Amino acid sequence: MTNQGLLAAKALEMRAMSYTPYSKYNVGAALLTKSGKIYTGCNIENAAYTPSNCAERTAFFKAVSEGEREFVAIAIAGGPAGSEPSEYCPPCGVCRQVMREFCDEKFEIILAKTPEDYKVYTLNEILPMGFGPTNLENT
Ligand code: THU
């Protein structure tokens, strides 16, 4: 299996950890750091709805809170609970903005249906003209 496929497999596996009593849409993520570690995440919902957290941000915040700042790739897999994803799950706008904070143009965003069936995107493709840390350099 390719490295991208291995990361996709971890994202798919993490769907089992999702807490989704409201949407019943389970998302898993696996984030690879430059130091070679993988931080995983799942979506975690809340009865008040807005405190819900996406799988991608769970993975990023776990990693950043452990001191990680440099990232290579993230795999994302999502779909209705209880079955394998039939569509690619694109990251929401808030998660794209979190990626914009820490990731460069080499960062790979892997949208997976299975460990063999995935598509790879760059951040510029999915968040063109994003606002990032450099916009605040002269403040
Ligand atoms: N969700 C994610 O975890 N990641 C995404 O990129 C898209 C949406 C979650 C949020 C919510 O728990 C559920 O999927 C339905 O929106």
Short mmCIF file of N, CA, C and O and ligand atoms in Angstrom, two decimals:
data_model
loop_
_atom_site.label_atom_id
_atom_site.label_comp_id
_atom_site.label_asym_id
_atom_site.label_seq_id
_atom_site.Cartn_x
_atom_site.Cartn_y
_atom_site.Cartn_z
N MET A 1 0.84 -1.21 0.00
CA MET A 1 0.00 0.00 0.00
C MET A 1 0.88 1.26 0.00
O MET A 1 1.93 1.28 0.62
N THR A 2 0.44 2.32 -0.67
CA THR A 2 1.21 3.57 -0.69
C THR A 2 1.11 4.25 0.68
O THR A 2 0.22 3.93 1.47
N ASN A 3 1.99 5.23 0.93
CA ASN A 3 1.90 6.00 2.18
C ASN A 3 0.58 6.75 2.26
O ASN A 3 -0.02 6.87 3.33
N GLN A 4 0.15 7.26 1.11
CA GLN A 4 -1.16 7.95 1.08
C GLN A 4 -2.28 6.97 1.42
O GLN A 4 -3.21 7.30 2.15
N GLY A 5 -2.16 5.74 0.91
CA GLY A 5 -3.15 4.70 1.20
C GLY A 5 -3.17 4.32 2.68
O GLY A 5 -4.24 4.09 3.26
N LEU A 6 -1.99 4.29 3.29
CA LEU A 6 -1.90 3.96 4.73
C LEU A 6 -2.57 5.04 5.57
O LEU A 6 -3.28 4.74 6.54
N LEU A 7 -2.35 6.29 5.18
CA LEU A 7 -2.97 7.40 5.90
C LEU A 7 -4.49 7.35 5.69
O LEU A 7 -5.26 7.58 6.64
N ALA A 8 -4.91 7.02 4.49
CA ALA A 8 -6.33 6.88 4.19
C ALA A 8 -6.95 5.77 5.06
O ALA A 8 -8.05 5.93 5.60
N ALA A 9 -6.23 4.67 5.21
CA ALA A 9 -6.74 3.55 6.02
C ALA A 9 -6.96 3.98 7.46
O ALA A 9 -7.95 3.62 8.09
N LYS A 10 -6.04 4.79 7.99
CA LYS A 10 -6.18 5.28 9.37
C LYS A 10 -7.37 6.21 9.51
O LYS A 10 -8.10 6.18 10.51
N ALA A 11 -7.57 7.06 8.51
CA ALA A 11 -8.73 7.98 8.54
C ALA A 11 -10.03 7.16 8.52
O ALA A 11 -10.96 7.44 9.28
N LEU A 12 -10.08 6.15 7.68
CA LEU A 12 -11.29 5.30 7.61
C LEU A 12 -11.54 4.60 8.94
O LEU A 12 -12.68 4.53 9.41
N GLU A 13 -10.46 4.12 9.55
CA GLU A 13 -10.56 3.43 10.85
C GLU A 13 -11.11 4.35 11.93
O GLU A 13 -11.90 3.94 12.79
N MET A 14 -10.70 5.63 11.87
CA MET A 14 -11.10 6.59 12.91
C MET A 14 -12.58 6.92 12.89
O MET A 14 -13.12 7.48 13.86
N ARG A 15 -13.27 6.60 11.82
CA ARG A 15 -14.72 6.84 11.77
C ARG A 15 -15.45 6.07 12.87
O ARG A 15 -16.54 6.46 13.30
N ALA A 16 -14.85 5.00 13.31
CA ALA A 16 -15.47 4.20 14.38
C ALA A 16 -15.51 4.97 15.70
O ALA A 16 -16.30 4.63 16.59
N MET A 17 -14.66 5.99 15.85
CA MET A 17 -14.59 6.75 17.09
C MET A 17 -15.50 7.98 17.08
O MET A 17 -15.66 8.65 18.11
N SER A 18 -16.09 8.30 15.95
CA SER A 18 -16.93 9.51 15.84
C SER A 18 -18.07 9.48 16.85
O SER A 18 -18.66 8.42 17.11
N TYR A 19 -18.38 10.67 17.40
CA TYR A 19 -19.54 10.82 18.28
C TYR A 19 -20.54 11.68 17.52
O TYR A 19 -20.39 12.91 17.44
N THR A 20 -21.53 11.04 16.89
CA THR A 20 -22.40 11.75 15.95
C THR A 20 -23.89 11.40 16.16
O THR A 20 -24.55 10.94 15.23
N PRO A 21 -24.40 11.61 17.39
CA PRO A 21 -25.81 11.27 17.60
C PRO A 21 -26.76 12.13 16.77
O PRO A 21 -27.91 11.76 16.58
N TYR A 22 -26.32 13.30 16.28
CA TYR A 22 -27.22 14.24 15.59
C TYR A 22 -27.17 14.06 14.08
O TYR A 22 -28.20 13.87 13.45
N SER A 23 -25.98 14.10 13.51
CA SER A 23 -25.90 13.97 12.04
C SER A 23 -25.82 12.51 11.59
O SER A 23 -26.16 12.19 10.46
N LYS A 24 -25.29 11.66 12.46
CA LYS A 24 -24.99 10.26 12.07
C LYS A 24 -24.15 10.20 10.80
O LYS A 24 -24.30 9.31 9.96
N TYR A 25 -23.25 11.17 10.70
CA TYR A 25 -22.31 11.24 9.57
C TYR A 25 -20.92 11.18 10.19
O TYR A 25 -20.50 12.10 10.91
N ASN A 26 -20.23 10.09 9.97
CA ASN A 26 -18.96 9.86 10.67
C ASN A 26 -17.76 10.22 9.80
O ASN A 26 -17.64 9.74 8.67
N VAL A 27 -16.89 11.06 10.38
CA VAL A 27 -15.69 11.48 9.65
C VAL A 27 -14.46 11.11 10.47
O VAL A 27 -14.42 11.31 11.69
N GLY A 28 -13.46 10.58 9.78
CA GLY A 28 -12.17 10.28 10.42
C GLY A 28 -11.07 11.02 9.69
O GLY A 28 -11.19 11.32 8.49
N ALA A 29 -10.00 11.36 10.41
CA ALA A 29 -8.87 12.05 9.80
C ALA A 29 -7.57 11.48 10.35
O ALA A 29 -7.52 11.00 11.49
N ALA A 30 -6.53 11.53 9.52
CA ALA A 30 -5.19 11.11 9.95
C ALA A 30 -4.21 12.12 9.39
O ALA A 30 -4.15 12.34 8.16
N LEU A 31 -3.46 12.75 10.29
CA LEU A 31 -2.59 13.88 9.95
C LEU A 31 -1.13 13.46 10.17
O LEU A 31 -0.74 13.07 11.26
N LEU A 32 -0.34 13.56 9.09
CA LEU A 32 1.08 13.17 9.15
C LEU A 32 1.95 14.41 9.36
O LEU A 32 1.83 15.39 8.62
N THR A 33 2.82 14.36 10.37
CA THR A 33 3.71 15.49 10.65
C THR A 33 5.04 15.30 9.93
O THR A 33 5.39 14.18 9.53
N LYS A 34 5.80 16.41 9.81
CA LYS A 34 7.12 16.30 9.18
C LYS A 34 8.04 15.40 10.00
O LYS A 34 8.93 14.76 9.47
N SER A 35 7.79 15.31 11.31
CA SER A 35 8.63 14.45 12.16
C SER A 35 8.23 12.98 12.02
O SER A 35 8.84 12.11 12.63
N GLY A 36 7.20 12.70 11.22
CA GLY A 36 6.85 11.30 10.93
C GLY A 36 5.76 10.70 11.81
O GLY A 36 5.45 9.52 11.69
N LYS A 37 5.18 11.54 12.69
CA LYS A 37 4.11 11.01 13.55
C LYS A 37 2.74 11.18 12.88
O LYS A 37 2.56 12.10 12.07
N ILE A 38 1.81 10.33 13.27
CA ILE A 38 0.45 10.47 12.77
C ILE A 38 -0.48 10.80 13.94
O ILE A 38 -0.49 10.09 14.95
N TYR A 39 -1.22 11.91 13.79
CA TYR A 39 -2.24 12.28 14.77
C TYR A 39 -3.60 12.02 14.13
O TYR A 39 -3.85 12.47 13.00
N THR A 40 -4.46 11.32 14.85
CA THR A 40 -5.76 10.97 14.29
C THR A 40 -6.85 11.86 14.90
O THR A 40 -6.65 12.48 15.95
N GLY A 41 -8.00 11.87 14.24
CA GLY A 41 -9.14 12.63 14.77
C GLY A 41 -10.45 12.08 14.25
O GLY A 41 -10.49 11.36 13.25
N CYS A 42 -11.52 12.42 14.98
CA CYS A 42 -12.87 12.07 14.54
C CYS A 42 -13.76 13.28 14.82
O CYS A 42 -13.36 14.18 15.56
N ASN A 43 -14.96 13.31 14.24
CA ASN A 43 -15.87 14.40 14.58
C ASN A 43 -16.58 14.10 15.89
O ASN A 43 -16.89 12.94 16.21
N ILE A 44 -16.81 15.18 16.65
CA ILE A 44 -17.39 15.07 17.99
C ILE A 44 -18.51 16.10 18.08
O ILE A 44 -18.25 17.31 18.05
N GLU A 45 -19.75 15.64 18.12
CA GLU A 45 -20.89 16.55 18.09
C GLU A 45 -21.37 16.89 19.49
O GLU A 45 -20.90 16.33 20.49
N ASN A 46 -22.33 17.83 19.55
CA ASN A 46 -22.79 18.35 20.83
C ASN A 46 -24.27 18.71 20.71
O ASN A 46 -24.70 19.19 19.65
N ALA A 47 -25.02 18.51 21.79
CA ALA A 47 -26.45 18.80 21.78
C ALA A 47 -26.73 20.27 21.46
O ALA A 47 -27.79 20.61 20.93
N ALA A 48 -25.79 21.14 21.76
CA ALA A 48 -25.96 22.56 21.43
C ALA A 48 -25.45 22.89 20.02
O ALA A 48 -25.37 24.06 19.65
N TYR A 49 -25.10 21.87 19.29
CA TYR A 49 -24.67 21.93 17.87
C TYR A 49 -23.38 22.72 17.61
O TYR A 49 -22.44 22.17 17.06
N THR A 50 -23.33 24.04 17.94
CA THR A 50 -22.14 24.82 17.55
C THR A 50 -20.84 24.36 18.20
O THR A 50 -19.78 24.55 17.60
N PRO A 51 -20.85 23.77 19.38
CA PRO A 51 -19.57 23.29 19.92
C PRO A 51 -19.02 22.04 19.21
O PRO A 51 -17.96 21.55 19.55
N SER A 52 -19.72 21.53 18.24
CA SER A 52 -19.26 20.33 17.52
C SER A 52 -17.91 20.59 16.87
O SER A 52 -17.62 21.71 16.44
N ASN A 53 -17.10 19.56 16.79
CA ASN A 53 -15.77 19.69 16.18
C ASN A 53 -15.59 18.68 15.06
O ASN A 53 -15.94 17.50 15.21
N CYS A 54 -15.01 19.13 13.96
CA CYS A 54 -14.77 18.24 12.82
C CYS A 54 -13.56 17.34 13.10
O CYS A 54 -12.67 17.67 13.90
N ALA A 55 -13.49 16.24 12.37
CA ALA A 55 -12.40 15.28 12.50
C ALA A 55 -11.03 15.93 12.22
O ALA A 55 -10.05 15.68 12.93
N GLU A 56 -10.99 16.76 11.20
CA GLU A 56 -9.72 17.38 10.80
C GLU A 56 -9.18 18.27 11.91
O GLU A 56 -8.00 18.27 12.23
N ARG A 57 -10.08 19.10 12.49
CA ARG A 57 -9.61 19.99 13.56
C ARG A 57 -9.26 19.22 14.81
O ARG A 57 -8.33 19.59 15.53
N THR A 58 -9.95 18.13 15.08
CA THR A 58 -9.55 17.30 16.22
C THR A 58 -8.10 16.85 16.02
O THR A 58 -7.27 16.96 16.94
N ALA A 59 -7.78 16.39 14.83
CA ALA A 59 -6.42 15.90 14.56
C ALA A 59 -5.40 17.05 14.65
O ALA A 59 -4.35 16.91 15.28
N PHE A 60 -5.71 18.19 14.04
CA PHE A 60 -4.78 19.32 14.08
C PHE A 60 -4.57 19.81 15.51
O PHE A 60 -3.43 20.08 15.93
N PHE A 61 -5.64 19.93 16.28
CA PHE A 61 -5.49 20.49 17.62
C PHE A 61 -4.77 19.52 18.56
O PHE A 61 -4.04 19.94 19.45
N LYS A 62 -4.99 18.24 18.33
CA LYS A 62 -4.20 17.26 19.11
C LYS A 62 -2.71 17.46 18.81
O LYS A 62 -1.87 17.51 19.71
N ALA A 63 -2.39 17.57 17.53
CA ALA A 63 -0.98 17.67 17.11
C ALA A 63 -0.36 18.98 17.59
O ALA A 63 0.74 18.97 18.18
N VAL A 64 -1.05 20.09 17.36
CA VAL A 64 -0.48 21.39 17.72
C VAL A 64 -0.31 21.48 19.24
O VAL A 64 0.70 22.00 19.74
N SER A 65 -1.24 20.90 19.97
CA SER A 65 -1.13 20.94 21.44
C SER A 65 -0.01 20.06 21.97
O SER A 65 0.38 20.17 23.13
N GLU A 66 0.52 19.19 21.10
CA GLU A 66 1.68 18.37 21.48
C GLU A 66 2.98 18.99 20.96
O GLU A 66 4.03 18.36 20.99
N GLY A 67 2.89 20.21 20.40
CA GLY A 67 4.10 20.91 19.95
C GLY A 67 4.38 20.81 18.47
O GLY A 67 5.35 21.39 17.98
N GLU A 68 3.57 20.08 17.71
CA GLU A 68 3.80 19.94 16.27
C GLU A 68 3.40 21.22 15.55
O GLU A 68 2.38 21.84 15.88
N ARG A 69 4.20 21.61 14.56
CA ARG A 69 3.88 22.81 13.79
C ARG A 69 4.02 22.58 12.28
O ARG A 69 3.62 23.44 11.50
N GLU A 70 4.62 21.45 11.87
CA GLU A 70 4.89 21.23 10.45
C GLU A 70 4.25 19.93 9.99
O GLU A 70 4.43 18.88 10.62
N PHE A 71 3.52 20.03 8.88
CA PHE A 71 2.69 18.91 8.45
C PHE A 71 2.91 18.55 6.99
O PHE A 71 3.21 19.43 6.16
N VAL A 72 2.74 17.27 6.70
CA VAL A 72 2.99 16.76 5.35
C VAL A 72 1.68 16.47 4.61
O VAL A 72 1.55 16.78 3.42
N ALA A 73 0.74 15.86 5.29
CA ALA A 73 -0.49 15.41 4.63
C ALA A 73 -1.58 15.13 5.65
O ALA A 73 -1.30 14.83 6.81
N ILE A 74 -2.84 15.22 5.16
CA ILE A 74 -3.97 14.76 5.98
C ILE A 74 -4.86 13.89 5.10
O ILE A 74 -5.10 14.23 3.93
N ALA A 75 -5.31 12.77 5.64
CA ALA A 75 -6.32 11.96 4.95
C ALA A 75 -7.65 12.16 5.66
O ALA A 75 -7.70 12.27 6.90
N ILE A 76 -8.71 12.24 4.88
CA ILE A 76 -10.06 12.48 5.42
C ILE A 76 -11.02 11.48 4.78
O ILE A 76 -10.97 11.25 3.55
N ALA A 77 -11.86 10.88 5.63
CA ALA A 77 -12.85 9.94 5.10
C ALA A 77 -14.15 10.16 5.86
O ALA A 77 -14.17 10.20 7.09
N GLY A 78 -15.25 10.32 5.13
CA GLY A 78 -16.53 10.57 5.81
C GLY A 78 -17.71 10.06 5.03
O GLY A 78 -17.67 9.93 3.80
N GLY A 79 -18.77 9.77 5.77
CA GLY A 79 -20.02 9.32 5.16
C GLY A 79 -20.96 8.86 6.25
O GLY A 79 -20.60 8.83 7.44
N PRO A 80 -22.19 8.51 5.89
CA PRO A 80 -23.17 8.05 6.87
C PRO A 80 -22.63 6.91 7.73
O PRO A 80 -21.96 6.00 7.20
N ALA A 81 -22.91 6.98 9.04
CA ALA A 81 -22.45 5.94 9.98
C ALA A 81 -22.98 4.59 9.54
O ALA A 81 -24.08 4.48 8.98
N GLY A 82 -22.19 3.58 9.77
CA GLY A 82 -22.67 2.22 9.52
C GLY A 82 -22.40 1.69 8.13
O GLY A 82 -22.72 0.54 7.83
N SER A 83 -21.81 2.54 7.28
CA SER A 83 -21.41 2.00 5.96
C SER A 83 -20.13 2.68 5.51
O SER A 83 -19.75 3.73 6.04
N GLU A 84 -19.49 2.08 4.54
CA GLU A 84 -18.26 2.66 4.00
C GLU A 84 -18.63 3.89 3.15
O GLU A 84 -19.71 3.93 2.56
N PRO A 85 -17.75 4.91 3.13
CA PRO A 85 -18.07 6.13 2.38
C PRO A 85 -18.31 5.83 0.89
O PRO A 85 -17.55 5.08 0.28
N SER A 86 -19.38 6.43 0.35
CA SER A 86 -19.62 6.25 -1.08
C SER A 86 -19.20 7.51 -1.86
O SER A 86 -19.19 7.52 -3.08
N GLU A 87 -18.88 8.58 -1.10
CA GLU A 87 -18.44 9.83 -1.73
C GLU A 87 -17.14 10.28 -1.04
O GLU A 87 -16.88 9.88 0.08
N TYR A 88 -16.40 11.16 -1.71
CA TYR A 88 -15.27 11.80 -1.04
C TYR A 88 -15.84 12.87 -0.11
O TYR A 88 -16.82 13.53 -0.45
N CYS A 89 -15.24 13.05 1.06
CA CYS A 89 -15.73 14.04 2.03
C CYS A 89 -14.79 15.25 2.02
O CYS A 89 -13.69 15.19 2.56
N PRO A 90 -15.22 16.36 1.41
CA PRO A 90 -14.35 17.53 1.37
C PRO A 90 -14.35 18.26 2.72
O PRO A 90 -15.39 18.32 3.37
N PRO A 91 -13.21 18.79 3.14
CA PRO A 91 -13.17 19.48 4.43
C PRO A 91 -14.01 20.76 4.40
O PRO A 91 -14.08 21.45 3.38
N CYS A 92 -14.63 21.09 5.53
CA CYS A 92 -15.45 22.31 5.61
C CYS A 92 -14.53 23.54 5.57
O CYS A 92 -13.31 23.44 5.71
N GLY A 93 -15.14 24.69 5.39
CA GLY A 93 -14.37 25.92 5.26
C GLY A 93 -13.53 26.25 6.49
O GLY A 93 -12.41 26.74 6.38
N VAL A 94 -14.08 25.96 7.66
CA VAL A 94 -13.34 26.27 8.90
C VAL A 94 -12.08 25.39 8.97
O VAL A 94 -11.00 25.87 9.32
N CYS A 95 -12.20 24.13 8.61
CA CYS A 95 -11.03 23.23 8.64
C CYS A 95 -10.00 23.65 7.59
O CYS A 95 -8.79 23.56 7.83
N ARG A 96 -10.46 24.12 6.43
CA ARG A 96 -9.52 24.60 5.41
C ARG A 96 -8.72 25.79 5.97
O ARG A 96 -7.53 25.94 5.74
N GLN A 97 -9.40 26.65 6.71
CA GLN A 97 -8.72 27.81 7.29
C GLN A 97 -7.71 27.39 8.35
O GLN A 97 -6.63 27.98 8.45
N VAL A 98 -8.02 26.37 9.11
CA VAL A 98 -7.06 25.85 10.11
C VAL A 98 -5.83 25.29 9.38
O VAL A 98 -4.68 25.53 9.79
N MET A 99 -6.05 24.59 8.28
CA MET A 99 -4.91 24.09 7.48
C MET A 99 -4.06 25.25 6.97
O MET A 99 -2.84 25.20 6.96
N ARG A 100 -4.72 26.35 6.57
CA ARG A 100 -4.03 27.52 6.02
C ARG A 100 -3.04 28.10 7.03
O ARG A 100 -2.04 28.71 6.67
N GLU A 101 -3.34 27.95 8.30
CA GLU A 101 -2.47 28.48 9.35
C GLU A 101 -1.13 27.74 9.41
O GLU A 101 -0.10 28.33 9.68
N PHE A 102 -1.17 26.43 9.16
CA PHE A 102 0.01 25.60 9.43
C PHE A 102 0.62 24.94 8.20
O PHE A 102 1.69 24.34 8.30
N CYS A 103 -0.05 25.00 7.05
CA CYS A 103 0.38 24.15 5.93
C CYS A 103 0.79 24.96 4.72
O CYS A 103 0.23 26.02 4.45
N ASP A 104 1.77 24.43 3.98
CA ASP A 104 2.23 25.11 2.78
C ASP A 104 1.66 24.43 1.54
O ASP A 104 0.83 23.53 1.62
N GLU A 105 2.19 24.85 0.39
CA GLU A 105 1.65 24.35 -0.88
C GLU A 105 2.00 22.89 -1.16
O GLU A 105 1.44 22.27 -2.05
N LYS A 106 2.96 22.35 -0.40
CA LYS A 106 3.31 20.93 -0.62
C LYS A 106 2.39 20.00 0.17
O LYS A 106 2.36 18.79 -0.06
N PHE A 107 1.65 20.56 1.10
CA PHE A 107 0.75 19.77 1.95
C PHE A 107 -0.29 19.05 1.09
O PHE A 107 -0.89 19.64 0.19
N GLU A 108 -0.48 17.76 1.38
CA GLU A 108 -1.42 16.95 0.58
C GLU A 108 -2.71 16.72 1.35
O GLU A 108 -2.69 16.28 2.50
N ILE A 109 -3.83 16.98 0.71
CA ILE A 109 -5.15 16.73 1.30
C ILE A 109 -5.75 15.54 0.56
O ILE A 109 -6.08 15.63 -0.63
N ILE A 110 -5.80 14.42 1.27
CA ILE A 110 -6.18 13.14 0.66
C ILE A 110 -7.62 12.82 1.03
O ILE A 110 -7.94 12.59 2.20
N LEU A 111 -8.51 12.84 0.06
CA LEU A 111 -9.92 12.52 0.31
C LEU A 111 -10.14 11.07 -0.10
O LEU A 111 -9.96 10.72 -1.27
N ALA A 112 -10.50 10.24 0.88
CA ALA A 112 -10.50 8.80 0.64
C ALA A 112 -11.88 8.17 0.76
O ALA A 112 -12.67 8.50 1.65
N LYS A 113 -12.14 7.26 -0.16
CA LYS A 113 -13.31 6.36 -0.01
C LYS A 113 -12.84 5.03 0.54
O LYS A 113 -13.53 4.40 1.34
N THR A 114 -11.69 4.57 0.08
CA THR A 114 -11.05 3.34 0.57
C THR A 114 -9.54 3.61 0.56
O THR A 114 -9.10 4.63 0.02
N PRO A 115 -8.72 2.70 1.10
CA PRO A 115 -7.26 2.89 1.04
C PRO A 115 -6.72 2.89 -0.40
O PRO A 115 -5.62 3.34 -0.66
N GLU A 116 -7.53 2.41 -1.32
CA GLU A 116 -7.09 2.37 -2.72
C GLU A 116 -7.75 3.46 -3.57
O GLU A 116 -7.23 3.82 -4.63
N ASP A 117 -8.87 3.98 -3.10
CA ASP A 117 -9.63 4.95 -3.89
C ASP A 117 -9.62 6.29 -3.17
O ASP A 117 -10.36 6.50 -2.20
N TYR A 118 -8.73 7.18 -3.62
CA TYR A 118 -8.64 8.51 -3.01
C TYR A 118 -8.18 9.53 -4.04
O TYR A 118 -7.63 9.17 -5.09
N LYS A 119 -8.43 10.82 -3.70
CA LYS A 119 -7.97 11.92 -4.55
C LYS A 119 -7.13 12.86 -3.72
O LYS A 119 -7.42 13.05 -2.53
N VAL A 120 -6.11 13.44 -4.33
CA VAL A 120 -5.19 14.30 -3.58
C VAL A 120 -5.27 15.74 -4.10
O VAL A 120 -5.23 15.97 -5.32
N TYR A 121 -5.40 16.67 -3.17
CA TYR A 121 -5.51 18.10 -3.52
C TYR A 121 -4.47 18.92 -2.75
O TYR A 121 -4.00 18.49 -1.69
N THR A 122 -4.19 20.11 -3.27
CA THR A 122 -3.38 21.06 -2.50
C THR A 122 -4.33 22.05 -1.83
O THR A 122 -5.49 22.19 -2.23
N LEU A 123 -3.78 22.79 -0.86
CA LEU A 123 -4.60 23.77 -0.14
C LEU A 123 -5.02 24.91 -1.07
O LEU A 123 -6.14 25.41 -0.98
N ASN A 124 -4.12 25.28 -2.00
CA ASN A 124 -4.48 26.35 -2.93
C ASN A 124 -5.64 25.96 -3.83
O ASN A 124 -6.44 26.80 -4.22
N GLU A 125 -5.73 24.68 -4.13
CA GLU A 125 -6.86 24.22 -4.96
C GLU A 125 -8.18 24.33 -4.21
O GLU A 125 -9.21 24.67 -4.79
N ILE A 126 -8.15 24.01 -2.92
CA ILE A 126 -9.43 23.99 -2.20
C ILE A 126 -9.69 25.27 -1.39
O ILE A 126 -10.79 25.48 -0.91
N LEU A 127 -8.66 26.12 -1.26
CA LEU A 127 -8.85 27.41 -0.58
C LEU A 127 -8.04 28.49 -1.31
O LEU A 127 -7.05 29.01 -0.79
N PRO A 128 -8.49 28.84 -2.52
CA PRO A 128 -7.74 29.86 -3.25
C PRO A 128 -7.87 31.22 -2.56
O PRO A 128 -8.90 31.50 -1.94
N MET A 129 -6.81 32.03 -2.65
CA MET A 129 -6.81 33.39 -2.09
C MET A 129 -7.13 33.40 -0.60
O MET A 129 -7.84 34.28 -0.11
N GLY A 130 -6.63 32.40 0.11
CA GLY A 130 -6.92 32.31 1.55
C GLY A 130 -6.19 33.39 2.35
O GLY A 130 -5.12 33.85 1.95
N PHE A 131 -6.76 33.74 3.46
CA PHE A 131 -6.14 34.70 4.39
C PHE A 131 -5.27 33.91 5.35
O PHE A 131 -5.74 32.95 5.98
N GLY A 132 -4.00 34.28 5.45
CA GLY A 132 -3.11 33.49 6.30
C GLY A 132 -2.15 34.33 7.09
O GLY A 132 -2.22 35.57 7.08
N PRO A 133 -1.20 33.69 7.79
CA PRO A 133 -0.27 34.40 8.67
C PRO A 133 0.50 35.52 7.97
O PRO A 133 0.76 36.55 8.59
N THR A 134 0.80 35.36 6.68
CA THR A 134 1.59 36.41 6.00
C THR A 134 0.81 37.71 5.86
O THR A 134 1.41 38.78 5.76
N ASN A 135 -0.50 37.63 5.85
CA ASN A 135 -1.31 38.84 5.74
C ASN A 135 -1.18 39.74 6.97
O ASN A 135 -1.54 40.91 6.93
N LEU A 136 -0.67 39.19 8.05
CA LEU A 136 -0.53 39.98 9.28
C LEU A 136 0.91 40.36 9.57
O LEU A 136 1.23 40.88 10.63
N GLU A 137 1.79 40.10 8.56
CA GLU A 137 3.22 40.33 8.80
C GLU A 137 3.58 41.78 9.06
O GLU A 137 4.51 42.08 9.79
N ASN A 138 2.86 42.71 8.41
CA ASN A 138 3.22 44.14 8.56
C ASN A 138 2.34 44.89 9.55
O ASN A 138 2.22 46.11 9.47
N THR A 139 1.74 44.17 10.45
CA THR A 139 0.86 44.85 11.40
C THR A 139 1.65 45.25 12.65
O THR A 139 2.71 44.71 12.92
N1 THU B 1 -17.58 17.04 9.40
C1 THU B 1 -16.27 16.76 9.63
O1 THU B 1 -15.90 16.19 10.66
N2 THU B 1 -15.38 17.13 8.69
C2 THU B 1 -15.71 17.71 7.50
O2 THU B 1 -14.83 18.07 6.77
C3 THU B 1 -17.11 17.89 7.13
C4 THU B 1 -18.09 17.73 8.24
C5 THU B 1 -18.56 16.63 10.42
C6 THU B 1 -19.21 17.75 11.20
C7 THU B 1 -20.49 17.07 11.66
O3 THU B 1 -20.19 16.32 12.84
C8 THU B 1 -20.81 16.08 10.55
O4 THU B 1 -19.61 15.92 9.81
C9 THU B 1 -21.92 16.54 9.63
O5 THU B 1 -21.68 17.81 9.18
#
